[in-house]
PQR file of N, CA, C, O and H, with PARSE charges and radii, in Angstrom:
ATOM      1  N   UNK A   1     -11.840   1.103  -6.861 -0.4000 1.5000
ATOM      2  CA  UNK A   1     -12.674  -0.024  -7.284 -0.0000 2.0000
ATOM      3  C   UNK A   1     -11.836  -1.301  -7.410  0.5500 1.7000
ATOM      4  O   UNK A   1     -12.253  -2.358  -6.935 -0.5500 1.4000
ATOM      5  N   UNK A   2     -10.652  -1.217  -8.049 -0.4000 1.5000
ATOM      6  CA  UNK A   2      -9.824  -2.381  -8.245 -0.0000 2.0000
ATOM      7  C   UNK A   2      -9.341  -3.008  -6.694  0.5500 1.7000
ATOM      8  O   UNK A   2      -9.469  -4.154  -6.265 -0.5500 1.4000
ATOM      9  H   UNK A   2     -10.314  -0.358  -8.435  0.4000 1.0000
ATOM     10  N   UNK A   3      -8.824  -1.961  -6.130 -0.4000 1.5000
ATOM     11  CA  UNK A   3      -8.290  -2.501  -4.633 -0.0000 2.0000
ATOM     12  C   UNK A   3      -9.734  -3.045  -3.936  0.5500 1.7000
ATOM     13  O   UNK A   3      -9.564  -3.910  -3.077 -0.5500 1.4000
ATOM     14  H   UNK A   3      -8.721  -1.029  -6.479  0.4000 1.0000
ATOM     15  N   UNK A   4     -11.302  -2.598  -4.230 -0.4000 1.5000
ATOM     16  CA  UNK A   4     -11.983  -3.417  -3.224 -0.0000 2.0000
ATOM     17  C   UNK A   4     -12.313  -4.989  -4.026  0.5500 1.7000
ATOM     18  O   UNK A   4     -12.287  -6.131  -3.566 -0.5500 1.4000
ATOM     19  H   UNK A   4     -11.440  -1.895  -4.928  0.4000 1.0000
ATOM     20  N   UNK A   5     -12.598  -4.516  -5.297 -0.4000 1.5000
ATOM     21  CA  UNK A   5     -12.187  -6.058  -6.296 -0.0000 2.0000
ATOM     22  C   UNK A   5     -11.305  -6.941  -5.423  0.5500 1.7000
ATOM     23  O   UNK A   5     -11.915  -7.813  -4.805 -0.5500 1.4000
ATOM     24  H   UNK A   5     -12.619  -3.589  -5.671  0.4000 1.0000
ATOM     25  N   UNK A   6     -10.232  -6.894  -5.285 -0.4000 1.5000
ATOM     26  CA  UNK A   6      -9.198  -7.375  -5.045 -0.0000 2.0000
ATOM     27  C   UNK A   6      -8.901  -7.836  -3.791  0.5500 1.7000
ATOM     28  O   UNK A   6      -8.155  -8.811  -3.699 -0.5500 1.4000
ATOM     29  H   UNK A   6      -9.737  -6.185  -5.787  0.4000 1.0000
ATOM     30  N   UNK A   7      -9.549  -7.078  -2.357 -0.4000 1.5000
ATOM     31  CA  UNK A   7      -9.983  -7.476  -1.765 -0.0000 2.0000
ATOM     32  C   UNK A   7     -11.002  -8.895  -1.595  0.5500 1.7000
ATOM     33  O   UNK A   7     -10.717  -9.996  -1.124 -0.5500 1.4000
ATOM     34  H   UNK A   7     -10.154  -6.286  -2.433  0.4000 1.0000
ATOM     35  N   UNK A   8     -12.050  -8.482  -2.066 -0.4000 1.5000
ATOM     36  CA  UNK A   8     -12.525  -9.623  -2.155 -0.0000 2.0000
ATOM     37  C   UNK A   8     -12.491 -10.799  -2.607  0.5500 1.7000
ATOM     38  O   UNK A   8     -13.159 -11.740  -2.177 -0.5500 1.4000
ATOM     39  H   UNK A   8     -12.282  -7.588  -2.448  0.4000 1.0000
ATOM     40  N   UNK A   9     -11.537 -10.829  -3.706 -0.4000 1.5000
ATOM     41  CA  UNK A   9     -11.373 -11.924  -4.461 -0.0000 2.0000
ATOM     42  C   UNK A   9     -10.709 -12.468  -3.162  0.5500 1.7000
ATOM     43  O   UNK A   9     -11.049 -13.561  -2.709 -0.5500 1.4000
ATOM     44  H   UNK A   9     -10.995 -10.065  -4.054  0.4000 1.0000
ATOM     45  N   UNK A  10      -9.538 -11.516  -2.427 -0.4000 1.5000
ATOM     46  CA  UNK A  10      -8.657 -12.934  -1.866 -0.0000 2.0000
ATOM     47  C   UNK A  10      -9.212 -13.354  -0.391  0.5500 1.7000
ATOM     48  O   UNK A  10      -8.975 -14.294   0.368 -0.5500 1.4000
ATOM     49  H   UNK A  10      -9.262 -10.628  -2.794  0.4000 1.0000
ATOM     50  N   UNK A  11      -9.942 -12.375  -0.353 -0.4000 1.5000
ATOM     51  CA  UNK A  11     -11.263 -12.934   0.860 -0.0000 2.0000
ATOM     52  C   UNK A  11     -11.877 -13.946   0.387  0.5500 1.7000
ATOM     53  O   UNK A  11     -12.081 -14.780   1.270 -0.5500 1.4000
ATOM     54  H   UNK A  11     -10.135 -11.612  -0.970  0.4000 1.0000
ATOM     55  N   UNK A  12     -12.340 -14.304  -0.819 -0.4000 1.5000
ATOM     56  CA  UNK A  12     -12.849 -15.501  -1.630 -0.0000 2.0000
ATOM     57  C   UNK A  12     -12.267 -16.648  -1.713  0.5500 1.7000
ATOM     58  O   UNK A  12     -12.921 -17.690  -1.752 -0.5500 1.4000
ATOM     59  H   UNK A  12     -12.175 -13.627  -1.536  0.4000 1.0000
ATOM     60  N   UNK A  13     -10.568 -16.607  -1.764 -0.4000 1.5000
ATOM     61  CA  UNK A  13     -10.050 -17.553  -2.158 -0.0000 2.0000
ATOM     62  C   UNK A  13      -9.710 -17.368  -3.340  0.5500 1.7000
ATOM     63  O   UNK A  13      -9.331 -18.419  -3.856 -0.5500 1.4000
ATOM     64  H   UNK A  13     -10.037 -15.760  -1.733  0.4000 1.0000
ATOM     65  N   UNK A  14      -9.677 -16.571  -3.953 -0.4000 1.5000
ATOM     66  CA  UNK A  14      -9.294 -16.107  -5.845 -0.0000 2.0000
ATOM     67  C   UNK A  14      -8.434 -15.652  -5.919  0.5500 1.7000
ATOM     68  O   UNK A  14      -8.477 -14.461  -6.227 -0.5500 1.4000
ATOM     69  H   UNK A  14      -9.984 -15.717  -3.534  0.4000 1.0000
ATOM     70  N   UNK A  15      -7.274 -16.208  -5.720 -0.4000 1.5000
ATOM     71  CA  UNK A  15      -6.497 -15.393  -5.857 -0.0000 2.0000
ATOM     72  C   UNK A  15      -5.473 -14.732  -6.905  0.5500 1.7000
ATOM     73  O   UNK A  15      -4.583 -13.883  -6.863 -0.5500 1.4000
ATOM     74  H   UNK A  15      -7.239 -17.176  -5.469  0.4000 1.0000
ATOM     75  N   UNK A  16      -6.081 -15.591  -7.896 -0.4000 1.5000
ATOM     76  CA  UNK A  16      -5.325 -15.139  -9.218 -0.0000 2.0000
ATOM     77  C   UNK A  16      -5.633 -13.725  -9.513  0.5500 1.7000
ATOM     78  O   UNK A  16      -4.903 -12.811  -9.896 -0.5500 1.4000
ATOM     79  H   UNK A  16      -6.804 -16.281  -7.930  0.4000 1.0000
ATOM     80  N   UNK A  17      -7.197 -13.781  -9.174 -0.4000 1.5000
ATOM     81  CA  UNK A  17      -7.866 -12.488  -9.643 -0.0000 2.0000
ATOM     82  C   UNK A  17      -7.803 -11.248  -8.438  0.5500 1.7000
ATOM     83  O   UNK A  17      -8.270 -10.118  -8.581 -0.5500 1.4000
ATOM     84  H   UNK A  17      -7.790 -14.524  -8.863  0.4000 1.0000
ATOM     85  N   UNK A  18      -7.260 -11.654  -7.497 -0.4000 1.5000
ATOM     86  CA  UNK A  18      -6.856 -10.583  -6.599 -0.0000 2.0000
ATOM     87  C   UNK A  18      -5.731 -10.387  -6.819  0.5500 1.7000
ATOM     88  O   UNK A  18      -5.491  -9.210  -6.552 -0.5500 1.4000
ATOM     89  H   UNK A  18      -6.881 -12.572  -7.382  0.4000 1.0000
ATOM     90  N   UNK A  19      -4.432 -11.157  -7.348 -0.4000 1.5000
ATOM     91  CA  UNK A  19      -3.252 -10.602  -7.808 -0.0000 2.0000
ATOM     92  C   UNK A  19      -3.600  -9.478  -8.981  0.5500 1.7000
ATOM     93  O   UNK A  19      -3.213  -8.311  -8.926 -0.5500 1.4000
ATOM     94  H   UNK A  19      -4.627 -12.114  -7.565  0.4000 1.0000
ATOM     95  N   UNK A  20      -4.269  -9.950  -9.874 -0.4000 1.5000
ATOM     96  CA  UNK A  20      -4.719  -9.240 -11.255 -0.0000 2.0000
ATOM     97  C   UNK A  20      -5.343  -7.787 -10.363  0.5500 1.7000
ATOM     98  O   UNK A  20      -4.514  -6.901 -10.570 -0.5500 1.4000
ATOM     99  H   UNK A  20      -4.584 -10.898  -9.918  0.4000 1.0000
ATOM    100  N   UNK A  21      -5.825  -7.556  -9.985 -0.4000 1.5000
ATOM    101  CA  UNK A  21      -6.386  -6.432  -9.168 -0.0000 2.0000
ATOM    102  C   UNK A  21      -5.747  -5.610  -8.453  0.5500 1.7000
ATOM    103  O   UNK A  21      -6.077  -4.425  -8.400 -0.5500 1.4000
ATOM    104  H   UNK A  21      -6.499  -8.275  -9.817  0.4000 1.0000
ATOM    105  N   UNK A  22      -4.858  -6.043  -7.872 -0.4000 1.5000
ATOM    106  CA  UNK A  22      -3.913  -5.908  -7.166 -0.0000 2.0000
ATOM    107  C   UNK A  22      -2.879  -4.949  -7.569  0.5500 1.7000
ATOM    108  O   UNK A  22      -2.407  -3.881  -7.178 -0.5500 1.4000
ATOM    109  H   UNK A  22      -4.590  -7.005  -7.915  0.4000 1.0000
ATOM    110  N   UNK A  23      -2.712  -5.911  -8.651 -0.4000 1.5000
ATOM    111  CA  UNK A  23      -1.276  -5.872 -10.090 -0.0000 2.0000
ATOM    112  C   UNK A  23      -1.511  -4.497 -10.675  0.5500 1.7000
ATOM    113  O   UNK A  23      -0.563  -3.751 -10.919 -0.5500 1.4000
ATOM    114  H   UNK A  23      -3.095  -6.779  -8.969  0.4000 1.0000
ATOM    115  N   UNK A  24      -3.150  -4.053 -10.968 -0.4000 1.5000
ATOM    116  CA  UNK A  24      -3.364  -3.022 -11.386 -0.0000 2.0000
ATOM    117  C   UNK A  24      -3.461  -1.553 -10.793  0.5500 1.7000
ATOM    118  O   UNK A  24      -3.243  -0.519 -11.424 -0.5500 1.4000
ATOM    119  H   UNK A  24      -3.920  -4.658 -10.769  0.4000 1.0000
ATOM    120  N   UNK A  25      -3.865  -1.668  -9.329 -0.4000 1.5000
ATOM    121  CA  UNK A  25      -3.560  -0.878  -8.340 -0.0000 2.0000
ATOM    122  C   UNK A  25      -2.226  -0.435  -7.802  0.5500 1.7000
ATOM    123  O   UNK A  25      -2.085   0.715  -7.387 -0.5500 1.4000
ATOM    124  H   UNK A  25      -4.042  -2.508  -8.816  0.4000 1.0000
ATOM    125  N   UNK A  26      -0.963  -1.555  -7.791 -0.4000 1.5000
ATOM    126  CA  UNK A  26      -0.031  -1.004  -7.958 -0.0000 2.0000
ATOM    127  C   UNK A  26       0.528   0.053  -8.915  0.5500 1.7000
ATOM    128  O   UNK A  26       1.098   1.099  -8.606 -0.5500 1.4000
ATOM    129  H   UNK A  26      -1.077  -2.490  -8.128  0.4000 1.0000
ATOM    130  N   UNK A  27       0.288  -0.365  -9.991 -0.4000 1.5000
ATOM    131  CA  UNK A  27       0.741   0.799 -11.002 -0.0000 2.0000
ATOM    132  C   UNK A  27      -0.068   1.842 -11.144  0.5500 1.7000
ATOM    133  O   UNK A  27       0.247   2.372 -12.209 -0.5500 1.4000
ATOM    134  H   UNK A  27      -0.175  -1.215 -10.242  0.4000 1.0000
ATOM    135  N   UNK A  28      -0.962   2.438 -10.634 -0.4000 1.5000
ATOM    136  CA  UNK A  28      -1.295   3.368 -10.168 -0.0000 2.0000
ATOM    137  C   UNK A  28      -0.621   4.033  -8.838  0.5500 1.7000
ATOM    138  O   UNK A  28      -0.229   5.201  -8.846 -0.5500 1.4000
ATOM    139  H   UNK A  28      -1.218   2.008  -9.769  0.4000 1.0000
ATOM    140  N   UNK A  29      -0.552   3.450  -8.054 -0.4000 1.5000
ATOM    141  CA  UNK A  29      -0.217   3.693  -6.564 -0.0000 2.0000
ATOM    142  C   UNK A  29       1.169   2.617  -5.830  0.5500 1.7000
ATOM    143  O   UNK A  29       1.086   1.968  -4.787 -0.5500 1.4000
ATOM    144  H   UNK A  29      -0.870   2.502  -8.048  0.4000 1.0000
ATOM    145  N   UNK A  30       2.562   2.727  -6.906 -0.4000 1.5000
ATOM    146  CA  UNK A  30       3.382   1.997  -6.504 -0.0000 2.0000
ATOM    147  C   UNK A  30       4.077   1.862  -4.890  0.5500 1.7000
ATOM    148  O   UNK A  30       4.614   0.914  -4.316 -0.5500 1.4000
ATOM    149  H   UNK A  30       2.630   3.255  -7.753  0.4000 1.0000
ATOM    150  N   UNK A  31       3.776   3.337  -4.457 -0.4000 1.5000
ATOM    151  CA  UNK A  31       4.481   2.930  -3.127 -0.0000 2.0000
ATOM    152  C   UNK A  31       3.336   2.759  -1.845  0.5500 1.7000
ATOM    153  O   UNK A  31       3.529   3.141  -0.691 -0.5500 1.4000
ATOM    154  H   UNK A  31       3.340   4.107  -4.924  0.4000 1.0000
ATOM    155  N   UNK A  32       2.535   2.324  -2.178 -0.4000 1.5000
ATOM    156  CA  UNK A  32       1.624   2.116  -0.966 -0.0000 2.0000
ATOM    157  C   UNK A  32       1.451   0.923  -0.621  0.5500 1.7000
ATOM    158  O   UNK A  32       0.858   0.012  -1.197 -0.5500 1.4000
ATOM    159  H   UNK A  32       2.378   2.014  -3.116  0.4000 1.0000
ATOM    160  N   UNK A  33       2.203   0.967   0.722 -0.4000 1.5000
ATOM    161  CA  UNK A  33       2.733  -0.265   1.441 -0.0000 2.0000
ATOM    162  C   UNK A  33       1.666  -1.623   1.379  0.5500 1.7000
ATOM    163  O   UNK A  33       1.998  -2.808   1.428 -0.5500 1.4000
ATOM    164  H   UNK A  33       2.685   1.707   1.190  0.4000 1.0000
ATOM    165  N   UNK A  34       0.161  -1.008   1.244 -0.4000 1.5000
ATOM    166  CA  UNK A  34      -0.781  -1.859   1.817 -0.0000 2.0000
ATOM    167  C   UNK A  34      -1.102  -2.774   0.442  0.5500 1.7000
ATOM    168  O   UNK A  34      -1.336  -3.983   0.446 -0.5500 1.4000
ATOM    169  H   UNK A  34      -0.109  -0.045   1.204  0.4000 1.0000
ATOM    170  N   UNK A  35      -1.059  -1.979  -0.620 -0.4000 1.5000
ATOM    171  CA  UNK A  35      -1.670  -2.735  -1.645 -0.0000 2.0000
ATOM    172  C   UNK A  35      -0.394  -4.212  -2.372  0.5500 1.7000
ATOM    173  O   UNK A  35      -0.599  -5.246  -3.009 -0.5500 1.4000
ATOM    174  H   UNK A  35      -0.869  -0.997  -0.622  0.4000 1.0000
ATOM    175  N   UNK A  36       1.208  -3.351  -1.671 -0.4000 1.5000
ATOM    176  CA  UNK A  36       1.772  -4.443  -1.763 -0.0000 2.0000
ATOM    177  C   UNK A  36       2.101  -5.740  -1.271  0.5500 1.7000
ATOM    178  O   UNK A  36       2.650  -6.720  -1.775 -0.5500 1.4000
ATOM    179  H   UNK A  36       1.374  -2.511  -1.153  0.4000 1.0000
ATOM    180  N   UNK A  37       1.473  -5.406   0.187 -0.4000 1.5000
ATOM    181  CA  UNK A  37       1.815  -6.737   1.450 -0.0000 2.0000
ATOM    182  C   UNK A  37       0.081  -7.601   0.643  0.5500 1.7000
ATOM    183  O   UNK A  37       0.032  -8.824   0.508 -0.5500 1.4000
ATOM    184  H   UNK A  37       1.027  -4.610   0.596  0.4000 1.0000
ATOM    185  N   UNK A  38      -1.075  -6.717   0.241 -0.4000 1.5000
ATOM    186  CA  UNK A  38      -2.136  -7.698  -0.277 -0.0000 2.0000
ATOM    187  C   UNK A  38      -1.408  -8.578  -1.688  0.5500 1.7000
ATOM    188  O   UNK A  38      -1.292  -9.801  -1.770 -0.5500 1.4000
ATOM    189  H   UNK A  38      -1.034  -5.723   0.350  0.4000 1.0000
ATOM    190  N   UNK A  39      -1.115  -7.875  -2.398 -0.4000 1.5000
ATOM    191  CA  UNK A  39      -0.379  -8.494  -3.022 -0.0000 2.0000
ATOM    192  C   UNK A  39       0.337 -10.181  -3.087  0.5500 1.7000
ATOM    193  O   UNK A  39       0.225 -11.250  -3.686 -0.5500 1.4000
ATOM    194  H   UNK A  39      -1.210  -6.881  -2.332  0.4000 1.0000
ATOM    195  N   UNK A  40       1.183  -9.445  -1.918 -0.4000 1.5000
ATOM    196  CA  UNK A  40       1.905 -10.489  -1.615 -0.0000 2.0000
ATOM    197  C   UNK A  40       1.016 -12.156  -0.998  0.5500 1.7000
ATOM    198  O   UNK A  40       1.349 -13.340  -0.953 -0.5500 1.4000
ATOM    199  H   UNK A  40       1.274  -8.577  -1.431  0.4000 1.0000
ATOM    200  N   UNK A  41      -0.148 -11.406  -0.638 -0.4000 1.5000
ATOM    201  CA  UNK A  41      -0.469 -12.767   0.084 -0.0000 2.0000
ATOM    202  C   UNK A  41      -1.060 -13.072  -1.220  0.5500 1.7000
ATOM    203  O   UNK A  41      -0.401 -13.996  -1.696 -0.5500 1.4000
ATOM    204  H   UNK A  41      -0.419 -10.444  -0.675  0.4000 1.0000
ATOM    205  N   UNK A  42      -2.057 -12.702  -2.066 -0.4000 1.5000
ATOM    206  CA  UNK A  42      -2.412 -12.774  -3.447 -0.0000 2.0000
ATOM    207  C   UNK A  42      -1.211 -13.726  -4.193  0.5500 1.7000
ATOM    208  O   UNK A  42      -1.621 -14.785  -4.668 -0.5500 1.4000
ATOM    209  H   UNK A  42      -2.592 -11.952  -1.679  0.4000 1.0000
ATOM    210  N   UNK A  43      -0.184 -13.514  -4.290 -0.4000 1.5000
ATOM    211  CA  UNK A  43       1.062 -14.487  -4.854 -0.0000 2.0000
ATOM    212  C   UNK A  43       1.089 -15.604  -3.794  0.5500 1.7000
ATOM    213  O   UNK A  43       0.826 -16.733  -4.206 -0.5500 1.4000
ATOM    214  H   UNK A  43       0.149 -12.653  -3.904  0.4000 1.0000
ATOM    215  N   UNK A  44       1.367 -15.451  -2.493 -0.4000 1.5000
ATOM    216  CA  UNK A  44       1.651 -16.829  -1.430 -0.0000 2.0000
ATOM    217  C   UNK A  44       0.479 -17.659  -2.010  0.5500 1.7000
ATOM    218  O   UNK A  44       0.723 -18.726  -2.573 -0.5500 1.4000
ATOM    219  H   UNK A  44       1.581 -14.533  -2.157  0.4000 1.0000
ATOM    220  N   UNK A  45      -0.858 -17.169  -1.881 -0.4000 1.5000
ATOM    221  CA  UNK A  45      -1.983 -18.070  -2.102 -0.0000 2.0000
ATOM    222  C   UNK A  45      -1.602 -18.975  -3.527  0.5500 1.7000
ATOM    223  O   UNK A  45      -1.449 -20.190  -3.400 -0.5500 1.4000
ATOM    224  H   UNK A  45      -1.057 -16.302  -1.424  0.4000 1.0000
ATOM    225  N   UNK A  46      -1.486 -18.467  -4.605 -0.4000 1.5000
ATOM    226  CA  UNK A  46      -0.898 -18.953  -5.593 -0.0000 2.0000
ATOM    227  C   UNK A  46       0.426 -20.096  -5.762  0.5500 1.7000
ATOM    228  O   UNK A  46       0.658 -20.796  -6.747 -0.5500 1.4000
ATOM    229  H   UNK A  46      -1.610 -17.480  -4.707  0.4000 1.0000
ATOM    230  N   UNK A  47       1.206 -20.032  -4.451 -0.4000 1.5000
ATOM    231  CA  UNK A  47       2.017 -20.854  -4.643 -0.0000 2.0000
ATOM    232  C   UNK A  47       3.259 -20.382  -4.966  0.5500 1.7000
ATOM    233  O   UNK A  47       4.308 -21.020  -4.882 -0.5500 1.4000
ATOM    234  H   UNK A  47       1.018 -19.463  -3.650  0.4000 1.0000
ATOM    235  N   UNK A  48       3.093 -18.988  -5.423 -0.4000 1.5000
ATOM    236  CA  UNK A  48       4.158 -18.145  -6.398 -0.0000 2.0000
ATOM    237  C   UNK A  48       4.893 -17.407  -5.123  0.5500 1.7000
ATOM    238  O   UNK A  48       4.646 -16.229  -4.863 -0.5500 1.4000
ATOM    239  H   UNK A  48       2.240 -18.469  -5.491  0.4000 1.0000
ATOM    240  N   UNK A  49       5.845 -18.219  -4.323 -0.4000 1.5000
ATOM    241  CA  UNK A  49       6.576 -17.713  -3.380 -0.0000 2.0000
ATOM    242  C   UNK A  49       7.744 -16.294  -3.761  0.5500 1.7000
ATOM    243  O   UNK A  49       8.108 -15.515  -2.881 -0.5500 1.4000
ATOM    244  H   UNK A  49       6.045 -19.175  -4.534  0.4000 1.0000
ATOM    245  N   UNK A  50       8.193 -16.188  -5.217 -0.4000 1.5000
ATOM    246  CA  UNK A  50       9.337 -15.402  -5.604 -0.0000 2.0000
ATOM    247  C   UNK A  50       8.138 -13.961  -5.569  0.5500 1.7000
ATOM    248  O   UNK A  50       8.556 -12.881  -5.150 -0.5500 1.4000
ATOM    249  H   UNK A  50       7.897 -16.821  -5.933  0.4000 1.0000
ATOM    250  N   UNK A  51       7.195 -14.050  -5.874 -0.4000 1.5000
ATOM    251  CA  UNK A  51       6.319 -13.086  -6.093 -0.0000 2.0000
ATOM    252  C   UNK A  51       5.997 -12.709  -4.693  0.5500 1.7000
ATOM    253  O   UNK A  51       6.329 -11.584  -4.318 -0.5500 1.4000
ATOM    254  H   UNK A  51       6.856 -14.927  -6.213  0.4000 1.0000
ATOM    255  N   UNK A  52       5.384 -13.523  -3.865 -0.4000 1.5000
ATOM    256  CA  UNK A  52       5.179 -13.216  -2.624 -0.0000 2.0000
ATOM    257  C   UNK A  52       6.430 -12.063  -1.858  0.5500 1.7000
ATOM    258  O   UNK A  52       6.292 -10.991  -1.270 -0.5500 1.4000
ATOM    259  H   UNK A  52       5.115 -14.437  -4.169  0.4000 1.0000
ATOM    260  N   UNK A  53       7.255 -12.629  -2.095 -0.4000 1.5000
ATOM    261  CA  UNK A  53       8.625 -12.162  -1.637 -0.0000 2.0000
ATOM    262  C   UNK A  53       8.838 -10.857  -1.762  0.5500 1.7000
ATOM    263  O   UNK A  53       9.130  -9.984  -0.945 -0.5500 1.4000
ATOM    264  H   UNK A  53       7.368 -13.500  -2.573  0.4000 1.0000
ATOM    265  N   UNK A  54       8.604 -10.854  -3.170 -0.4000 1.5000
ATOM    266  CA  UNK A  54       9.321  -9.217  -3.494 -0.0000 2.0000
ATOM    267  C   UNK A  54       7.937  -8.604  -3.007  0.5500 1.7000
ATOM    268  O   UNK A  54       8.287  -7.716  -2.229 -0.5500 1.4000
ATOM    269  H   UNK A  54       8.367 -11.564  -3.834  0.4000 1.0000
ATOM    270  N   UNK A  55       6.619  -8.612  -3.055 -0.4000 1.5000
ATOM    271  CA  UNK A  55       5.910  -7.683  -2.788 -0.0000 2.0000
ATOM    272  C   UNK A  55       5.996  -7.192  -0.871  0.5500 1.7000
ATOM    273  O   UNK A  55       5.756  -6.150  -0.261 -0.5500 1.4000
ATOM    274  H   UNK A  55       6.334  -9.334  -3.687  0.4000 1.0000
ATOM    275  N   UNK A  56       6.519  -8.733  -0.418 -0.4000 1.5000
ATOM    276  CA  UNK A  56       6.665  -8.271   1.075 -0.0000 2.0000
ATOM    277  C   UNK A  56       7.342  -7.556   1.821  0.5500 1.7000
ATOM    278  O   UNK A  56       7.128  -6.980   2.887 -0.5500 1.4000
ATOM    279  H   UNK A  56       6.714  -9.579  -0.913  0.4000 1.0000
ATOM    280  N   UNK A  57       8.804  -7.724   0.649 -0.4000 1.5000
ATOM    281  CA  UNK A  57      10.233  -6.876   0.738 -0.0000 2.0000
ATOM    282  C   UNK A  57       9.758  -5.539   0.293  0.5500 1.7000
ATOM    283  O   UNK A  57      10.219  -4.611   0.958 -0.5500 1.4000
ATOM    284  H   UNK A  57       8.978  -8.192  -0.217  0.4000 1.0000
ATOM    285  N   UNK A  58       8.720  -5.124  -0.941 -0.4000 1.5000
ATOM    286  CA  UNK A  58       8.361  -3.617  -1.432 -0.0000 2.0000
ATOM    287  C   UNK A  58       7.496  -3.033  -0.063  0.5500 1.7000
ATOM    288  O   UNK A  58       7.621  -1.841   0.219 -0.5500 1.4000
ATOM    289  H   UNK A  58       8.346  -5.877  -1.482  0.4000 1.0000
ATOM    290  N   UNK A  59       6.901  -3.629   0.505 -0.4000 1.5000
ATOM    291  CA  UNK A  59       5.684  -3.405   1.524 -0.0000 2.0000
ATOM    292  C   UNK A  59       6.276  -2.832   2.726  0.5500 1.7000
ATOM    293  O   UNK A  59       6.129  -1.722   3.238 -0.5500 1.4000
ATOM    294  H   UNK A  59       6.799  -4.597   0.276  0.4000 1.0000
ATOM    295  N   UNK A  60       7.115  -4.032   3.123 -0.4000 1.5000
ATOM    296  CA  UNK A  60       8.669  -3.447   4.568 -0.0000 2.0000
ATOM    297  C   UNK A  60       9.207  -2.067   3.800  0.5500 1.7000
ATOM    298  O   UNK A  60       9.153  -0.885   4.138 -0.5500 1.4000
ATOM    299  H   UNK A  60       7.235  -4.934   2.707  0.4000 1.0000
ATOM    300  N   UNK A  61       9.643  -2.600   2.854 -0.4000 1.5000
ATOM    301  CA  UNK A  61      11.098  -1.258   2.819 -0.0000 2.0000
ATOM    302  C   UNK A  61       9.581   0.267   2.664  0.5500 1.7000
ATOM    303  O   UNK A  61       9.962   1.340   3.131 -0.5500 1.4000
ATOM    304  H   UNK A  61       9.687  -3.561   2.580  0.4000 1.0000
ATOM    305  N   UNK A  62       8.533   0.271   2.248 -0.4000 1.5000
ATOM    306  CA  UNK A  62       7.795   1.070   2.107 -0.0000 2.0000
ATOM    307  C   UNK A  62       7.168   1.505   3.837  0.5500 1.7000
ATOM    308  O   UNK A  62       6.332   2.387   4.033 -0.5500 1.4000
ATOM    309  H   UNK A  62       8.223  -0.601   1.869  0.4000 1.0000
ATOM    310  N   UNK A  63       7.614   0.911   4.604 -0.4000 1.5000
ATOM    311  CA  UNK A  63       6.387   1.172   5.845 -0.0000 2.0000
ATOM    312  C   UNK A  63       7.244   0.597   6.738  0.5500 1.7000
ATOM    313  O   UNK A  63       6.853  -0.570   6.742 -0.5500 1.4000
ATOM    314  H   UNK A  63       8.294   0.194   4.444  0.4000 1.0000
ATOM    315  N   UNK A  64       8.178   0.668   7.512 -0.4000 1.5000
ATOM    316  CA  UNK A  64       8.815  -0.007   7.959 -0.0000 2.0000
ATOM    317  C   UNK A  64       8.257  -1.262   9.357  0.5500 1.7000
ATOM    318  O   UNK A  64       8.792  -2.206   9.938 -0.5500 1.4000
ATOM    319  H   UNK A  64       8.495   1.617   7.509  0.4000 1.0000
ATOM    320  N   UNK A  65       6.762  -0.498   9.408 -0.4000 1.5000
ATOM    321  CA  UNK A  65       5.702  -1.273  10.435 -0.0000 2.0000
ATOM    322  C   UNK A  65       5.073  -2.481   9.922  0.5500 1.7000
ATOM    323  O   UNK A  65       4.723  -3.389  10.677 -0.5500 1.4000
ATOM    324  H   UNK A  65       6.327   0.268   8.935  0.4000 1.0000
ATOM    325  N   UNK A  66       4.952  -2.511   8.928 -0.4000 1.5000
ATOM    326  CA  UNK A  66       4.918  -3.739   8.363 -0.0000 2.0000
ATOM    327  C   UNK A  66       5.294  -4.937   8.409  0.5500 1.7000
ATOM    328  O   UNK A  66       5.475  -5.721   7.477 -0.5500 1.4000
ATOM    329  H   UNK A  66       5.236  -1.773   8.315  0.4000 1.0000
ATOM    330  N   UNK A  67       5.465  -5.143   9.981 -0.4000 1.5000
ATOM    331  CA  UNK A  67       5.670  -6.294  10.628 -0.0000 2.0000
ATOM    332  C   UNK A  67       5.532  -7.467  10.305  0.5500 1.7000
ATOM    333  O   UNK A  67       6.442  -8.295  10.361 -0.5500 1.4000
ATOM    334  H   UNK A  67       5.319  -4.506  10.738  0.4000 1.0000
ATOM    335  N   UNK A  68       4.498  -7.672   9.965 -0.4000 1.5000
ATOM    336  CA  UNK A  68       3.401  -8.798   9.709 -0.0000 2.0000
ATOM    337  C   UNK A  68       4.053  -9.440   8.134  0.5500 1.7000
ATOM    338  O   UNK A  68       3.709 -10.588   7.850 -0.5500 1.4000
ATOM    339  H   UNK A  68       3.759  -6.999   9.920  0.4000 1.0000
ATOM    340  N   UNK A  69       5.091  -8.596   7.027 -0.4000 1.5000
ATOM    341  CA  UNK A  69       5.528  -8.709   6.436 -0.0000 2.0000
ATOM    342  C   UNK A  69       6.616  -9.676   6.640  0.5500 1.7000
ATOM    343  O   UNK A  69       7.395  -9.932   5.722 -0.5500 1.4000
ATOM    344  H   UNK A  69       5.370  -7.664   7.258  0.4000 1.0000
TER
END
């Protein structure tokens, strides 16, 4: 439920509230590459580049296909 939340928010443009969604799905499910590269764009949208960063770096080192990272 949180990851489709979260989805949508940053399909919306919300992205505070897709980080928050996001944020919470990770700690459930820390190594899954996908919820961290959303993440990450969830922080870029924000402006919050240090955040962006590390979730893109958790996302690569998790999936190494993660190109797009």
């Amino acid at each position: 439920a949180e990851y489709r939340k979260g989805v949508e928010a940053l399909k919306a443009g919300r992205h505070a509230e897709a980080k928050k969604a996001f944020e919470r799905v990770i700690k459930v499910a820390p190594t899954d590459p996908n919820v961290n590269f959303l993440a990450g764009l969830a922080c870029n949208g924000l402006g919050d580049l240090k955040c962006a960063r590390k979730h893109f770096e958790r996302a690569v080192r998790l999936d190494k296909q993660m190109i797009d990272a």
